[in-house]
N, CA, C and O of each residue as an XYZ file, in Angstrom:
592
protein
N     -37.335    202.479     70.781
C     -38.319    202.495     72.226
C     -38.961    203.748     72.326
O     -38.774    204.629     71.487
N     -39.912    203.920     73.570
C     -41.073    205.230     73.789
C     -41.101    205.226     75.240
O     -42.219    204.964     75.683
N     -40.352    205.403     75.968
C     -40.608    205.452     77.201
C     -41.972    205.854     77.929
O     -42.102    207.049     78.195
N     -42.841    205.114     78.225
C     -44.160    205.293     78.881
C     -44.392    204.641     80.474
O     -44.896    203.618     80.936
N     -43.700    205.888     81.025
C     -44.397    204.982     82.374
C     -45.747    204.878     82.712
O     -46.518    205.724     82.258
N     -46.150    204.015     83.408
C     -47.809    204.150     83.286
C     -47.551    203.269     84.972
O     -46.628    202.562     85.376
N     -48.604    203.646     85.499
C     -48.298    202.429     86.242
C     -49.838    201.537     85.646
O     -50.906    201.861     85.127
N     -48.769    199.538     86.355
C     -49.666    198.384     85.456
C     -50.689    197.773     86.506
O     -50.328    197.434     87.632
N     -52.316    197.632     85.937
C     -52.907    197.787     86.908
C     -54.620    196.705     85.844
O     -55.370    197.072     84.940
N     -54.537    195.733     86.430
C     -56.028    195.211     85.626
C     -56.819    196.187     85.137
O     -57.018    197.316     85.585
N     -57.442    195.421     83.758
C     -57.703    195.909     82.682
C     -57.016    196.867     81.795
O     -57.540    197.184     80.727
N     -55.990    197.301     82.128
C     -54.383    197.895     81.036
C     -55.109    197.185     79.955
O     -55.885    196.271     80.230
N     -54.839    197.654     78.464
C     -55.046    197.016     77.612
C     -54.414    197.722     76.953
O     -54.336    198.895     77.318
N     -53.688    197.283     75.682
C     -52.522    197.844     74.989
C     -53.082    197.955     73.008
O     -52.964    197.112     72.118
N     -53.634    199.272     72.982
C     -54.061    199.230     71.606
C     -53.428    199.759     70.415
O     -53.033    200.916     70.564
N     -53.169    199.130     69.012
C     -52.635    199.173     67.929
C     -52.619    198.924     66.786
O     -52.625    197.695     66.715
N     -52.597    199.485     65.487
C     -52.678    199.613     64.038
C     -51.675    198.558     63.749
O     -51.118    198.075     64.734
N     -51.388    198.171     62.725
C     -50.613    197.940     61.658
C     -50.962    197.211     61.198
O     -51.982    196.604     61.524
N     -50.014    196.889     59.928
C     -49.967    196.620     57.696
C     -49.042    195.950     57.799
O     -48.033    196.358     57.224
N     -48.982    195.088     58.300
C     -47.852    193.831     57.683
C     -48.120    193.332     56.009
O     -49.054    192.886     55.342
N     -46.817    193.675     55.828
C     -46.664    193.785     54.505
C     -46.542    192.120     53.690
O     -47.098    191.352     52.904
N     -45.237    192.333     54.678
C     -44.339    190.809     54.451
C     -43.922    190.433     55.784
O     -43.412    191.147     56.648
N     -44.243    189.097     55.824
C     -43.859    188.335     56.775
C     -42.304    187.933     56.725
O     -42.028    187.229     55.754
N     -40.824    188.363     57.911
C     -39.747    187.719     57.146
C     -39.132    186.478     58.047
O     -38.042    186.146     58.513
N     -41.009    185.810     57.996
C     -40.227    184.443     58.046
C     -41.922    183.138     57.606
O     -43.086    183.341     57.953
N     -41.529    182.264     57.011
C     -42.005    181.026     56.162
C     -42.222    180.326     56.943
O     -43.161    179.718     56.428
N     -41.933    179.482     58.764
C     -42.187    179.395     59.590
C     -41.897    179.445     61.168
O     -40.928    180.093     61.562
N     -42.915    178.612     62.280
C     -42.616    179.176     63.179
C     -41.589    179.346     64.002
O     -40.715    178.506     64.217
N     -41.719    181.167     64.806
C     -40.945    181.698     64.866
C     -40.320    181.654     66.176
O     -39.629    182.582     66.598
N     -40.636    180.212     67.054
C     -40.192    179.831     68.039
C     -39.275    179.037     68.234
O     -39.090    178.249     69.161
N     -38.599    179.293     67.188
C     -37.451    178.178     67.526
C     -35.779    179.322     66.909
O     -35.794    180.442     66.398
N     -34.716    178.536     67.208
C     -34.319    179.610     67.514
C     -33.877    179.832     65.517
O     -33.817    180.913     64.931
N     -33.679    178.661     65.001
C     -33.322    179.018     63.503
C     -34.496    179.841     62.714
O     -34.386    180.110     61.517
N     -35.554    180.189     63.450
C     -36.773    180.585     62.902
C     -37.040    181.928     62.939
O     -37.642    182.752     62.250
N     -36.343    181.890     64.061
C     -36.957    183.375     64.837
C     -36.494    184.840     64.351
O     -35.528    185.512     64.711
N     -37.376    185.073     63.533
C     -37.364    186.184     62.424
C     -38.486    186.422     62.665
O     -39.265    185.608     62.169
N     -39.028    187.384     63.357
C     -40.563    188.152     63.226
C     -40.409    189.971     63.107
O     -39.463    190.602     62.634
N     -41.672    190.493     63.705
C     -42.220    191.716     63.741
C     -42.973    191.907     65.226
O     -43.823    191.038     65.421
N     -42.853    192.675     66.081
C     -43.978    192.949     66.687
C     -43.503    193.304     67.495
O     -42.312    193.163     67.771
N     -44.736    194.148     68.390
C     -44.159    195.181     69.369
C     -44.421    194.622     70.782
O     -45.190    193.750     71.185
N     -43.250    195.660     71.589
C     -43.614    194.833     73.459
C     -44.181    196.046     74.333
O     -44.388    197.260     74.354
N     -44.261    195.102     74.887
C     -44.728    196.462     76.368
C     -43.247    195.118     77.073
O     -43.044    193.904     77.047
N     -42.345    196.809     77.801
C     -42.287    196.579     78.841
C     -42.217    196.770     80.329
O     -42.463    197.933     80.649
N     -41.906    195.817     81.513
C     -42.483    195.785     82.779
C     -41.432    196.930     83.773
O     -41.099    197.607     82.800
N     -41.051    197.285     84.386
C     -40.986    197.976     85.781
C     -39.821    196.226     86.470
O     -39.025    196.513     87.364
N     -39.826    195.657     86.301
C     -39.185    194.789     86.743
C     -38.408    193.963     85.404
O     -37.386    193.428     85.834
N     -38.532    193.794     84.427
C     -37.684    194.146     83.365
C     -37.802    193.344     82.832
O     -36.720    193.175     82.270
N     -38.909    192.078     82.362
C     -39.232    191.646     81.710
C     -40.254    192.120     80.667
O     -40.673    193.266     80.832
N     -40.726    191.419     79.613
C     -41.799    192.378     78.375
C     -42.424    191.122     77.697
O     -41.874    190.023     77.619
N     -43.812    191.492     77.158
C     -44.592    190.858     76.076
C     -43.970    191.331     75.219
O     -42.928    191.893     75.556
N     -44.393    191.302     73.550
C     -44.219    190.517     72.840
C     -45.161    191.000     71.923
O     -45.234    192.182     72.260
N     -45.912    190.852     71.003
C     -46.908    190.737     70.045
C     -46.628    190.741     68.663
O     -46.520    191.602     67.790
N     -46.553    189.657     68.726
C     -46.404    189.250     66.809
C     -47.374    188.811     65.916
O     -48.260    187.987     66.139
N     -47.152    189.406     64.910
C     -47.700    188.604     63.937
C     -47.080    187.762     63.105
O     -46.419    188.068     62.113
N     -47.344    186.512     63.598
C     -46.585    184.786     62.952
C     -47.143    183.953     61.933
O     -48.361    183.899     61.766
N     -46.491    183.428     61.375
C     -46.291    183.106     59.849
C     -47.522    181.699     59.466
O     -48.017    181.361     58.391
N     -47.711    181.096     60.985
C     -47.912    179.579     61.085
C     -48.162    179.431     62.350
O     -48.757    178.390     62.628
N     -47.862    180.250     63.361
C     -48.137    179.476     64.589
C     -49.418    179.865     65.445
O     -49.237    180.939     66.020
N     -50.246    179.486     65.609
C     -52.318    179.817     66.267
C     -51.552    181.080     67.066
O     -50.505    181.449     67.598
N     -53.051    181.472     66.684
C     -52.868    182.793     67.174
C     -53.119    182.868     69.115
O     -54.183    182.451     69.573
N     -52.417    183.228     69.721
C     -53.102    182.994     71.115
C     -51.516    181.966     72.334
O     -51.087    181.923     73.487
N     -51.230    181.234     70.639
C     -50.069    180.551     71.573
C     -48.419    181.643     71.870
O     -47.819    182.464     71.175
N     -48.199    181.038     73.331
C     -46.640    182.233     73.927
C     -46.256    181.054     73.982
O     -46.723    179.918     74.070
N     -44.648    181.924     73.862
C     -43.705    181.283     74.623
C     -42.566    182.453     74.396
O     -42.373    183.514     73.802
N     -41.884    181.410     75.382
C     -40.266    182.382     75.949
C     -39.482    182.706     74.936
O     -39.550    181.801     74.104
N     -38.824    183.489     74.619
C     -37.532    183.905     72.772
C     -36.653    182.573     73.276
O     -36.128    182.190     74.322
N     -36.800    182.129     71.991
C     -35.543    181.213     71.760
C     -34.622    182.078     72.263
O     -34.122    181.493     73.224
N     -34.146    183.106     72.147
C     -32.727    184.034     71.677
C     -32.027    183.056     73.287
O     -32.884    182.416     73.897
N     -31.207    183.028     73.603
C     -30.191    182.409     75.055
C     -30.523    183.704     75.668
O     -31.221    183.681     76.681
N     -30.164    184.709     75.248
C     -29.658    185.287     76.393
C     -30.409    186.910     76.468
O     -29.916    187.955     76.891
N     -32.358    186.546     75.640
C     -33.772    187.077     76.172
C     -34.588    185.802     76.642
O     -35.759    186.052     76.928
N     -34.266    184.732     76.751
C     -35.160    183.903     76.723
C     -35.640    184.072     78.543
O     -36.656    183.383     78.636
N     -35.384    184.569     79.684
C     -35.293    184.951     80.429
C     -36.089    185.787     81.385
O     -36.538    185.794     82.532
N     -35.997    186.651     80.019
C     -36.929    187.892     80.397
C     -37.713    188.137     78.820
O     -36.972    189.092     78.586
N     -38.417    188.082     77.807
C     -39.433    187.642     76.944
C     -39.678    187.080     77.011
O     -39.215    186.051     77.503
N     -40.946    187.384     76.408
C     -42.207    186.030     75.941
C     -43.271    186.524     74.921
O     -44.023    187.447     75.231
N     -43.344    185.900     73.673
C     -44.031    186.529     72.986
C     -45.287    185.735     72.789
O     -45.351    184.506     72.741
N     -46.700    186.945     72.635
C     -47.609    186.052     72.300
C     -47.900    186.652     70.960
O     -47.666    187.778     70.520
N     -48.655    185.267     70.259
C     -49.209    185.132     68.555
C     -50.212    185.883     68.143
O     -51.046    185.196     67.554
N     -50.558    187.295     68.218
C     -51.838    188.223     67.840
C     -52.563    187.981     67.135
O     -53.756    188.227     67.311
N     -51.786    187.046     65.420
C     -52.228    187.186     64.242
C     -51.449    186.006     63.560
O     -50.241    185.774     63.507
N     -52.350    185.450     63.141
C     -51.604    183.981     61.570
C     -51.639    184.140     61.063
O     -52.588    184.867     60.771
N     -50.422    183.659     59.756
C     -50.743    183.454     58.541
C     -51.450    184.737     57.844
O     -52.027    185.727     58.294
N     -51.058    184.138     56.172
C     -51.452    185.517     54.849
C     -52.304    185.790     55.184
O     -51.800    186.909     55.092
N     -53.401    185.983     55.602
C     -55.056    186.820     55.288
C     -54.477    187.335     56.568
O     -53.958    186.876     57.586
N     -54.919    188.927     55.868
C     -55.010    190.199     55.988
C     -53.499    191.367     55.837
O     -53.382    192.579     56.020
N     -52.697    190.473     55.495
C     -51.266    190.976     54.783
C     -51.421    191.922     54.282
O     -52.558    192.054     53.830
N     -50.427    193.129     54.051
C     -51.079    194.462     53.050
C     -52.305    195.182     53.788
O     -52.961    195.543     52.810
N     -52.770    195.463     54.527
C     -54.354    196.051     55.129
C     -53.540    196.420     56.413
O     -52.356    196.358     56.745
N     -54.867    196.888     57.059
C     -54.404    197.969     58.125
C     -55.193    197.338     58.963
O     -56.389    197.393     58.678
N     -54.812    196.582     60.192
C     -55.427    195.704     61.351
C     -55.836    196.394     62.593
O     -54.663    196.571     62.922
N     -56.430    196.881     63.469
C     -56.181    197.346     64.838
C     -56.327    196.364     65.667
O     -56.694    195.291     65.188
N     -56.139    196.437     66.796
C     -55.495    194.841     67.821
C     -55.613    195.749     69.127
O     -55.351    196.936     69.319
N     -56.062    194.836     69.873
C     -56.595    195.665     71.501
C     -55.911    193.754     72.146
O     -56.153    192.676     71.603
N     -55.075    194.010     73.402
C     -54.205    193.275     74.280
C     -54.645    193.284     75.776
O     -53.760    193.884     76.386
N     -55.491    192.938     76.516
C     -55.334    193.183     77.592
C     -54.161    192.686     78.051
O     -54.055    191.476     77.850
N     -52.783    193.452     78.871
C     -52.320    193.378     78.615
C     -51.628    192.520     80.382
O     -50.861    191.603     80.678
N     -52.558    193.608     81.173
C     -52.497    192.486     82.430
C     -53.331    191.120     82.304
O     -53.574    190.570     83.379
N     -53.643    190.707     81.531
C     -54.567    189.661     81.625
C     -53.197    188.526     80.558
O     -53.109    187.354     80.926
N     -52.716    188.764     79.931
C     -51.826    188.545     79.389
C     -50.086    188.100     80.547
O     -49.452    187.076     80.800
N     -50.005    189.216     80.822
C     -48.913    189.004     81.891
C     -49.301    187.325     83.194
O     -48.576    186.398     83.555
N     -50.505    187.621     83.448
C     -50.983    186.803     84.157
C     -51.080    185.268     83.233
O     -50.126    184.505     83.385
N     -51.294    185.184     83.056
C     -51.351    183.831     81.581
C     -50.067    183.581     81.173
O     -49.911    182.362     81.106
N     -49.012    184.222     80.852
C     -47.712    184.182     80.125
C     -46.900    183.305     81.204
O     -46.623    182.133     81.461
N     -46.661    184.825     81.745
C     -45.237    185.625     82.466
C     -45.774    184.442     84.001
O     -45.178    183.402     84.282
N     -47.063    185.021     84.800
C     -47.500    184.704     85.906
C     -46.439    185.381     87.286
O     -45.533    186.186     87.068
N     -46.748    184.924     88.494
C     -46.289    185.680     89.542
C     -46.484    187.512     89.919
O     -46.896    188.536     89.374
N     -46.067    187.197     90.811
C     -46.485    189.165     90.968
C     -46.658    190.549     89.695
O     -45.799    191.273     89.192
N     -47.387    190.517     89.600
C     -47.288    191.490     88.576
C     -46.621    192.747     89.003
O     -46.641    193.076     90.189
N     -45.911    193.613     87.909
C     -45.093    194.163     87.857
C     -45.824    195.679     88.341
O     -46.739    195.970     87.572
N     -45.665    196.444     89.174
C     -46.328    197.886     89.397
C     -46.388    198.794     88.247
O     -47.401    199.478     88.103
N     -44.929    198.921     86.989
C     -45.598    200.144     85.915
C     -45.058    199.273     85.109
O     -44.605    198.143     85.289
N     -45.194    200.126     83.953
C     -44.908    199.187     82.894
C     -44.305    200.651     82.266
O     -44.896    201.727     82.176
N     -42.637    200.233     81.784
C     -41.869    201.341     81.477
C     -41.763    202.221     79.650
O     -41.381    203.325     79.262
N     -42.316    201.030     78.999
C     -41.946    201.470     78.016
C     -42.526    200.404     76.645
O     -42.954    199.260     76.803
N     -42.431    200.954     75.641
C     -42.683    200.338     74.846
C     -41.862    200.132     73.211
O     -41.442    201.164     72.689
N     -41.744    199.324     72.761
C     -40.126    198.783     71.564
C     -41.109    198.295     70.279
O     -41.966    197.412     70.329
N     -40.815    198.951     69.354
C     -41.058    197.683     68.238
C     -40.246    196.845     68.252
O     -39.464    196.680     69.188
N     -40.296    195.875     66.783
C     -39.138    194.766     66.980
C     -39.544    194.298     65.575
O     -40.575    194.275     64.903
N     -38.199    193.918     65.436
C     -38.236    193.505     63.533
C     -36.755    192.847     64.057
O     -35.693    193.118     64.616
N     -37.480    191.855     63.478
C     -35.068    190.416     63.476
C     -35.711    189.762     62.020
O     -36.840    189.320     61.811
N     -34.651    189.871     61.195
C     -34.963    189.341     59.990
C     -33.247    188.192     60.086
O     -32.908    187.658     59.030
N     -32.391    187.955     61.321
C     -31.422    187.815     61.276
C     -30.910    186.324     60.848
O     -29.881    185.834     60.385
N     -32.295    185.843     61.291
C     -31.869    184.472     61.338
C     -31.490    183.807     59.891
O     -30.488    183.205     59.506
N     -32.917    184.230     59.153
C     -32.978    182.847     57.643
C     -32.832    184.401     57.297
O     -32.565    184.061     56.144
N     -32.759    185.887     57.237
C     -32.176    186.251     55.571
C     -32.990    187.620     54.932
O     -32.715    188.627     54.279
N     -34.063    187.032     55.504
C     -35.287    187.285     54.566
C     -35.714    188.641     55.280
O     -35.435    189.183     56.350
N     -36.355    188.874     54.413
C     -37.066    190.700     54.758
C     -38.872    190.522     55.395
O     -39.603    189.546     55.222
N     -39.231    191.925     56.208
C     -40.198    191.881     56.475
C     -40.919    193.577     56.536
O     -40.290    194.609     56.302
N     -41.603    193.532     56.714
C     -41.821    194.391     55.996
C     -43.777    195.177     56.836
O     -44.889    194.947     56.360
N     -43.487    195.967     57.987
C     -44.275    196.453     58.841
C     -44.701    198.153     58.910
O     -43.876    198.961     58.483
N     -45.968    198.624     59.445
C     -46.185    199.691     59.869
C     -47.687    199.697     61.203
O     -48.728    199.040     61.210
N     -47.085    200.871     62.301
C     -47.854    200.891     62.751
C     -48.277    202.276     62.961
O     -47.856    203.370     62.585
N     -49.222    201.880     63.666
C     -49.995    203.679     64.283
C     -51.049    203.169     65.590
O     -51.474    202.090     66.003
N     -51.204    204.742     65.994
C     -52.141    204.940     66.734
C     -52.184    203.598     67.418
O     -52.960    202.659     67.241
N     -50.611    203.802     68.688
C     -50.902    202.996     70.137
C     -51.193    204.330     71.105
O     -51.093    205.556     71.152
N     -51.630    203.144     71.839
C     -51.869    203.329     73.555
C     -52.418    202.606     74.104
O     -52.932    201.553     73.726
N     -52.371    203.263     75.458
C     -53.067    202.360     76.387
C     -54.263    202.876     76.559
O     -54.622    204.036     76.356
N     -55.187    201.501     77.140
C     -56.286    202.217     77.652
C     -56.254    201.764     79.389
O     -55.361    201.064     79.867
N     -57.024    202.135     79.912
C     -56.330    202.127     81.549
C     -57.882    202.634     81.922
O     -58.528    202.984     80.933
N     -58.579    202.724     83.226
C     -59.800    202.752     83.471
C     -59.153    204.440     83.586
O     -59.752    205.001     82.669
N     -58.541    205.146     84.033
C     -58.729    206.516     83.826
C     -58.039    207.371     82.284
O     -57.177    208.234     82.120
N     -58.929    206.608     81.377
C     -59.005    206.747     79.278
C     -57.596    206.639     78.493
O     -56.514    206.439     79.045
N     -57.726    206.744     77.617
C     -56.474    206.348     77.042
C     -55.288    207.209     77.163
O     -55.422    208.368     77.554
N     -54.005    206.670     76.822
C     -53.220    207.131     77.140
C     -52.528    206.981     76.381
O     -51.935    205.951     76.703
N     -51.629    207.801     74.294
C     -51.712    207.816     73.546
C     -50.344    207.467     73.623
O     -49.859    208.029     74.606
N     -49.216    206.546     72.804
C     -47.792    206.446     73.134
C     -47.246    207.351     72.012
O     -47.253    206.955     70.846
N     -46.774    208.565     72.360
C     -45.841    209.321     71.262
C     -44.808    209.383     70.928
O     -44.504    210.132     69.999
């Protein structure tokens, strides 16, 4: 978890690189019994967060609320990549977090981003996942804000 206080404005983008060597699920992660995943999350000042995950089979751009009952009211997942193609290779990503917030959570946008965190879950099916992240940064109208 890395605190990253930052104004949340239109055009705010999250940029990162990741190398996923192994996914912890072989099934769609949108059900409680298969909700094992690897992701990067952005948490907002209103307690909501968006996590960007590499899915084993769900389509890219699919979004869903967390199937864990205690997280369902606050966490939204967005599929950034899907399938086995590209596993074991470094991949660069960039997401318009403001647009993703409007499309998946909706309502008034919070004023601030408060933190970024990495998530690895494998407790439901008991398999392992392997992932590395680097070069995490926000891109705003004022420039690039590294998350270090």
